[in-house]
């Protein structure tokens, strides 16, 4: 990719981010859930990310049309919505208002993050998978938008009434409440792990992008090898001079003391081996 194309893409991404963060929250609640405020804030503080939608996880009791197996929320009455653990009394109270097909659902944490580059999306995706959100994935749109979806599969969906008639015993409602609350607890633990993994990955990435100090100049490094070579040459020259001196002494000994020539020769041979 050319530098011009990269600059255009980054400028476009900044425009998308500004537009998204400046518009009103269109969710039913109208604000970011308390349990994930720190996660959303962390991502939005990074220049390469911004969040487009999120939910920390919730227990929902919906009263919907009987003909739809996949409950369509826009055609349903919301009898109970809780982003915290709920009680069996809250569930019973909600069911008392049901006139059609009531369904209890636990919906786990979901987060959509638009990313500047594919490698940025992969970082978030890896943090999500390692935190237990194994239904997470990446999408790349025709306009170049790169979205990471953080999702998991530990949901819950149980029909409780049909045409306003309760189908289960009160004991089962208490049991379902316990199951939903256990899933909420696990959901919050995964959010905590995701935040920690995300922090760690972003810190590591930041450290890796820091520029290393310039290597020392070639002048400073080139002095050591020649110094070693010169030392070795000096030692060789000294050995050669010593050998020549010993040879002169041997020649003089041959002339004056013929008996010592063999000892000098043996010493010379040893010197030859050492050099």
Short mmCIF file of C-alpha atoms in Angstrom, two decimals, residues 13-229:
data_model
loop_
_atom_site.label_atom_id
_atom_site.label_comp_id
_atom_site.label_asym_id
_atom_site.label_seq_id
_atom_site.Cartn_x
_atom_site.Cartn_y
_atom_site.Cartn_z
CA UNK A 13 -11.00 6.30 9.88
CA UNK A 14 -10.61 9.42 12.03
CA UNK A 15 -13.71 10.91 10.42
CA UNK A 16 -15.72 7.74 11.12
CA UNK A 17 -14.55 7.76 14.73
CA UNK A 18 -15.47 11.41 15.26
CA UNK A 19 -18.93 10.92 13.76
CA UNK A 20 -19.63 7.78 15.81
CA UNK A 21 -18.49 9.16 19.16
CA UNK A 22 -20.36 12.44 18.68
CA UNK A 23 -23.76 10.96 17.86
CA UNK A 24 -26.38 10.15 20.46
CA UNK A 25 -26.54 6.68 22.03
CA UNK A 26 -29.38 4.90 20.22
CA UNK A 27 -29.61 1.96 22.62
CA UNK A 28 -32.72 1.31 24.73
CA UNK A 29 -30.80 2.28 27.86
CA UNK A 30 -29.19 5.34 26.27
CA UNK A 31 -25.77 4.94 27.91
CA UNK A 32 -22.86 2.53 28.30
CA UNK A 33 -23.44 -0.16 30.92
CA UNK A 34 -21.57 0.35 34.17
CA UNK A 35 -19.77 -3.00 34.06
CA UNK A 36 -18.04 -2.18 30.77
CA UNK A 37 -17.45 1.57 31.02
CA UNK A 38 -13.72 0.95 31.62
CA UNK A 39 -13.48 -1.35 28.57
CA UNK A 40 -15.24 1.12 26.26
CA UNK A 41 -13.18 4.02 27.63
CA UNK A 42 -9.91 2.13 27.09
CA UNK A 43 -10.71 1.33 23.46
CA UNK A 44 -12.01 4.79 22.61
CA UNK A 45 -8.88 6.38 24.09
CA UNK A 46 -6.75 4.53 21.51
CA UNK A 47 -6.42 6.22 18.13
CA UNK A 48 -6.81 2.91 16.28
CA UNK A 49 -10.19 1.92 17.82
CA UNK A 50 -13.69 3.07 18.60
CA UNK A 51 -16.73 1.16 19.85
CA UNK A 52 -19.92 1.12 17.79
CA UNK A 53 -22.24 -0.86 20.13
CA UNK A 54 -22.02 -2.74 23.40
CA UNK A 55 -23.94 -4.52 26.14
CA UNK A 56 -22.43 -5.82 29.38
CA UNK A 57 -24.87 -8.74 29.52
CA UNK A 58 -28.43 -8.93 30.76
CA UNK A 59 -31.32 -11.06 31.97
CA UNK A 60 -34.40 -10.41 29.83
CA UNK A 61 -37.99 -11.58 30.06
CA UNK A 62 -39.85 -11.00 26.78
CA UNK A 63 -43.49 -11.48 25.92
CA UNK A 64 -43.67 -12.15 22.19
CA UNK A 65 -45.89 -13.50 19.43
CA UNK A 66 -46.33 -17.30 19.47
CA UNK A 67 -45.75 -17.80 15.76
CA UNK A 68 -42.10 -16.73 15.95
CA UNK A 69 -39.57 -19.31 17.19
CA UNK A 70 -36.84 -16.68 17.06
CA UNK A 71 -38.13 -13.95 19.33
CA UNK A 72 -38.23 -10.63 17.49
CA UNK A 73 -37.54 -7.98 20.11
CA UNK A 74 -39.19 -5.18 18.19
CA UNK A 75 -42.51 -7.06 18.32
CA UNK A 76 -42.16 -7.98 22.00
CA UNK A 77 -43.04 -6.48 25.35
CA UNK A 78 -40.08 -6.22 27.69
CA UNK A 79 -41.32 -7.58 31.02
CA UNK A 80 -37.93 -7.62 32.75
CA UNK A 81 -34.50 -6.24 31.89
CA UNK A 82 -31.61 -6.47 34.33
CA UNK A 83 -27.89 -5.91 33.83
CA UNK A 84 -27.33 -7.32 37.30
CA UNK A 85 -28.27 -10.59 38.93
CA UNK A 86 -32.01 -10.90 39.40
CA UNK A 87 -34.31 -12.58 41.91
CA UNK A 88 -37.00 -15.21 41.48
CA UNK A 89 -39.58 -12.71 42.77
CA UNK A 90 -38.68 -10.31 39.92
CA UNK A 91 -39.12 -13.12 37.42
CA UNK A 92 -42.51 -14.16 38.87
CA UNK A 93 -43.67 -10.55 38.91
CA UNK A 94 -42.74 -10.14 35.25
CA UNK A 95 -44.49 -13.36 34.24
CA UNK A 96 -47.69 -12.15 35.86
CA UNK A 97 -47.89 -9.50 33.11
CA UNK A 98 -47.36 -11.97 30.23
CA UNK A 99 -50.29 -12.39 27.82
CA UNK A 100 -48.59 -14.27 24.98
CA UNK A 101 -45.41 -16.38 24.87
CA UNK A 102 -42.96 -15.35 27.57
CA UNK A 103 -39.32 -16.27 27.12
CA UNK A 104 -36.52 -15.90 29.65
CA UNK A 105 -33.16 -15.07 28.11
CA UNK A 106 -29.66 -14.45 29.37
CA UNK A 107 -27.65 -12.48 26.82
CA UNK A 108 -23.89 -12.33 27.50
CA UNK A 109 -21.50 -9.45 26.92
CA UNK A 110 -21.30 -8.22 23.34
CA UNK A 111 -19.05 -5.51 21.92
CA UNK A 112 -18.44 -4.22 18.41
CA UNK A 113 -15.21 -2.35 17.79
CA UNK A 114 -14.24 -0.62 14.55
CA UNK A 115 -10.50 -0.91 13.94
CA UNK A 116 -8.10 1.13 11.83
CA UNK A 117 -6.12 -1.79 10.43
CA UNK A 118 -6.52 -5.55 10.22
CA UNK A 119 -3.67 -6.13 12.68
CA UNK A 120 -5.44 -3.85 15.18
CA UNK A 121 -8.58 -5.96 14.83
CA UNK A 122 -6.57 -9.14 15.34
CA UNK A 123 -5.21 -7.81 18.63
CA UNK A 124 -8.72 -7.27 20.03
CA UNK A 125 -9.90 -10.60 18.65
CA UNK A 126 -7.00 -12.46 20.27
CA UNK A 127 -7.66 -10.79 23.63
CA UNK A 128 -11.35 -11.75 23.37
CA UNK A 129 -10.67 -15.40 22.51
CA UNK A 130 -8.16 -15.74 25.33
CA UNK A 131 -10.72 -14.30 27.76
CA UNK A 132 -13.40 -16.90 26.96
CA UNK A 133 -15.38 -15.03 24.29
CA UNK A 134 -14.93 -17.79 21.75
CA UNK A 135 -17.71 -16.71 19.41
CA UNK A 136 -15.81 -13.53 18.51
CA UNK A 137 -14.93 -12.71 14.90
CA UNK A 138 -13.82 -10.15 12.32
CA UNK A 139 -15.65 -8.61 9.40
CA UNK A 140 -14.38 -6.37 6.59
CA UNK A 141 -16.98 -4.29 4.76
CA UNK A 142 -16.94 -3.12 1.16
CA UNK A 143 -16.19 0.42 2.31
CA UNK A 144 -13.11 -0.81 4.17
CA UNK A 145 -14.63 -0.82 7.64
CA UNK A 146 -12.99 -3.43 9.85
CA UNK A 147 -15.14 -4.60 12.77
CA UNK A 148 -14.22 -6.93 15.63
CA UNK A 149 -17.22 -8.50 17.35
CA UNK A 150 -16.61 -9.77 20.89
CA UNK A 151 -19.18 -12.47 21.70
CA UNK A 152 -19.61 -15.71 23.61
CA UNK A 153 -21.97 -18.66 23.50
CA UNK A 154 -22.94 -19.08 27.17
CA UNK A 155 -26.43 -17.70 26.68
CA UNK A 156 -29.77 -18.96 27.88
CA UNK A 157 -33.23 -19.03 26.28
CA UNK A 158 -36.17 -20.79 27.94
CA UNK A 159 -39.89 -20.51 27.05
CA UNK A 160 -42.01 -20.10 30.18
CA UNK A 161 -45.60 -19.47 29.02
CA UNK A 162 -47.84 -19.96 26.02
CA UNK A 163 -50.85 -17.74 25.30
CA UNK A 164 -50.42 -16.29 28.77
CA UNK A 165 -50.48 -19.69 30.52
CA UNK A 166 -47.48 -20.56 32.70
CA UNK A 167 -45.84 -23.82 31.57
CA UNK A 168 -43.45 -24.45 34.48
CA UNK A 169 -43.64 -24.88 38.25
CA UNK A 170 -42.52 -22.16 40.68
CA UNK A 171 -39.60 -24.35 41.76
CA UNK A 172 -38.33 -24.36 38.20
CA UNK A 173 -38.45 -20.55 38.11
CA UNK A 174 -36.19 -20.44 41.18
CA UNK A 175 -33.85 -22.91 39.48
CA UNK A 176 -33.75 -20.80 36.28
CA UNK A 177 -32.99 -17.70 38.33
CA UNK A 178 -29.96 -19.43 39.85
CA UNK A 179 -28.75 -20.55 36.42
CA UNK A 180 -29.15 -17.07 34.94
CA UNK A 181 -27.28 -15.49 37.89
CA UNK A 182 -24.44 -18.01 37.57
CA UNK A 183 -24.10 -17.12 33.91
CA UNK A 184 -24.05 -13.44 34.81
CA UNK A 185 -21.21 -14.03 37.31
CA UNK A 186 -19.17 -15.94 34.72
CA UNK A 187 -19.91 -13.21 32.20
CA UNK A 188 -18.49 -10.53 34.53
CA UNK A 189 -15.38 -12.64 35.17
CA UNK A 190 -14.77 -12.88 31.43
CA UNK A 191 -15.20 -9.13 31.03
CA UNK A 192 -12.55 -8.60 33.72
CA UNK A 193 -10.17 -11.00 31.97
CA UNK A 194 -10.81 -9.32 28.63
CA UNK A 195 -9.97 -5.90 30.07
CA UNK A 196 -6.71 -7.22 31.58
CA UNK A 197 -5.71 -9.05 28.38
CA UNK A 198 -6.54 -6.00 26.29
CA UNK A 199 -4.48 -3.72 28.53
CA UNK A 200 -1.53 -6.11 28.38
CA UNK A 201 -1.70 -6.48 24.59
CA UNK A 202 -1.92 -2.73 24.02
CA UNK A 203 1.01 -2.09 26.37
CA UNK A 204 3.13 -4.72 24.61
CA UNK A 205 2.26 -3.27 21.22
CA UNK A 206 3.19 0.23 22.39
CA UNK A 207 6.57 -0.95 23.68
CA UNK A 208 7.30 -2.77 20.42
CA UNK A 209 6.61 0.34 18.35
CA UNK A 210 9.02 2.49 20.34
CA UNK A 211 12.10 3.23 18.26
CA UNK A 212 15.33 1.68 19.43
CA UNK A 213 18.38 3.99 19.88
CA UNK A 214 20.56 4.43 16.81
CA UNK A 215 23.39 1.87 16.59
CA UNK A 216 26.87 3.22 17.38
CA UNK A 217 28.77 4.75 14.47
CA UNK A 218 30.97 2.57 12.32
CA UNK A 219 34.01 4.55 13.35
CA UNK A 220 33.66 3.55 16.97
CA UNK A 221 33.08 -0.12 16.16
CA UNK A 222 35.81 -0.54 13.56
CA UNK A 223 38.63 0.14 15.96
CA UNK A 224 38.46 -3.11 17.87
CA UNK A 225 39.19 -5.66 15.10
CA UNK A 226 42.24 -3.80 13.68
CA UNK A 227 43.59 -3.48 17.23
CA UNK A 228 43.43 -7.22 17.66
CA UNK A 229 45.05 -7.81 14.32
#
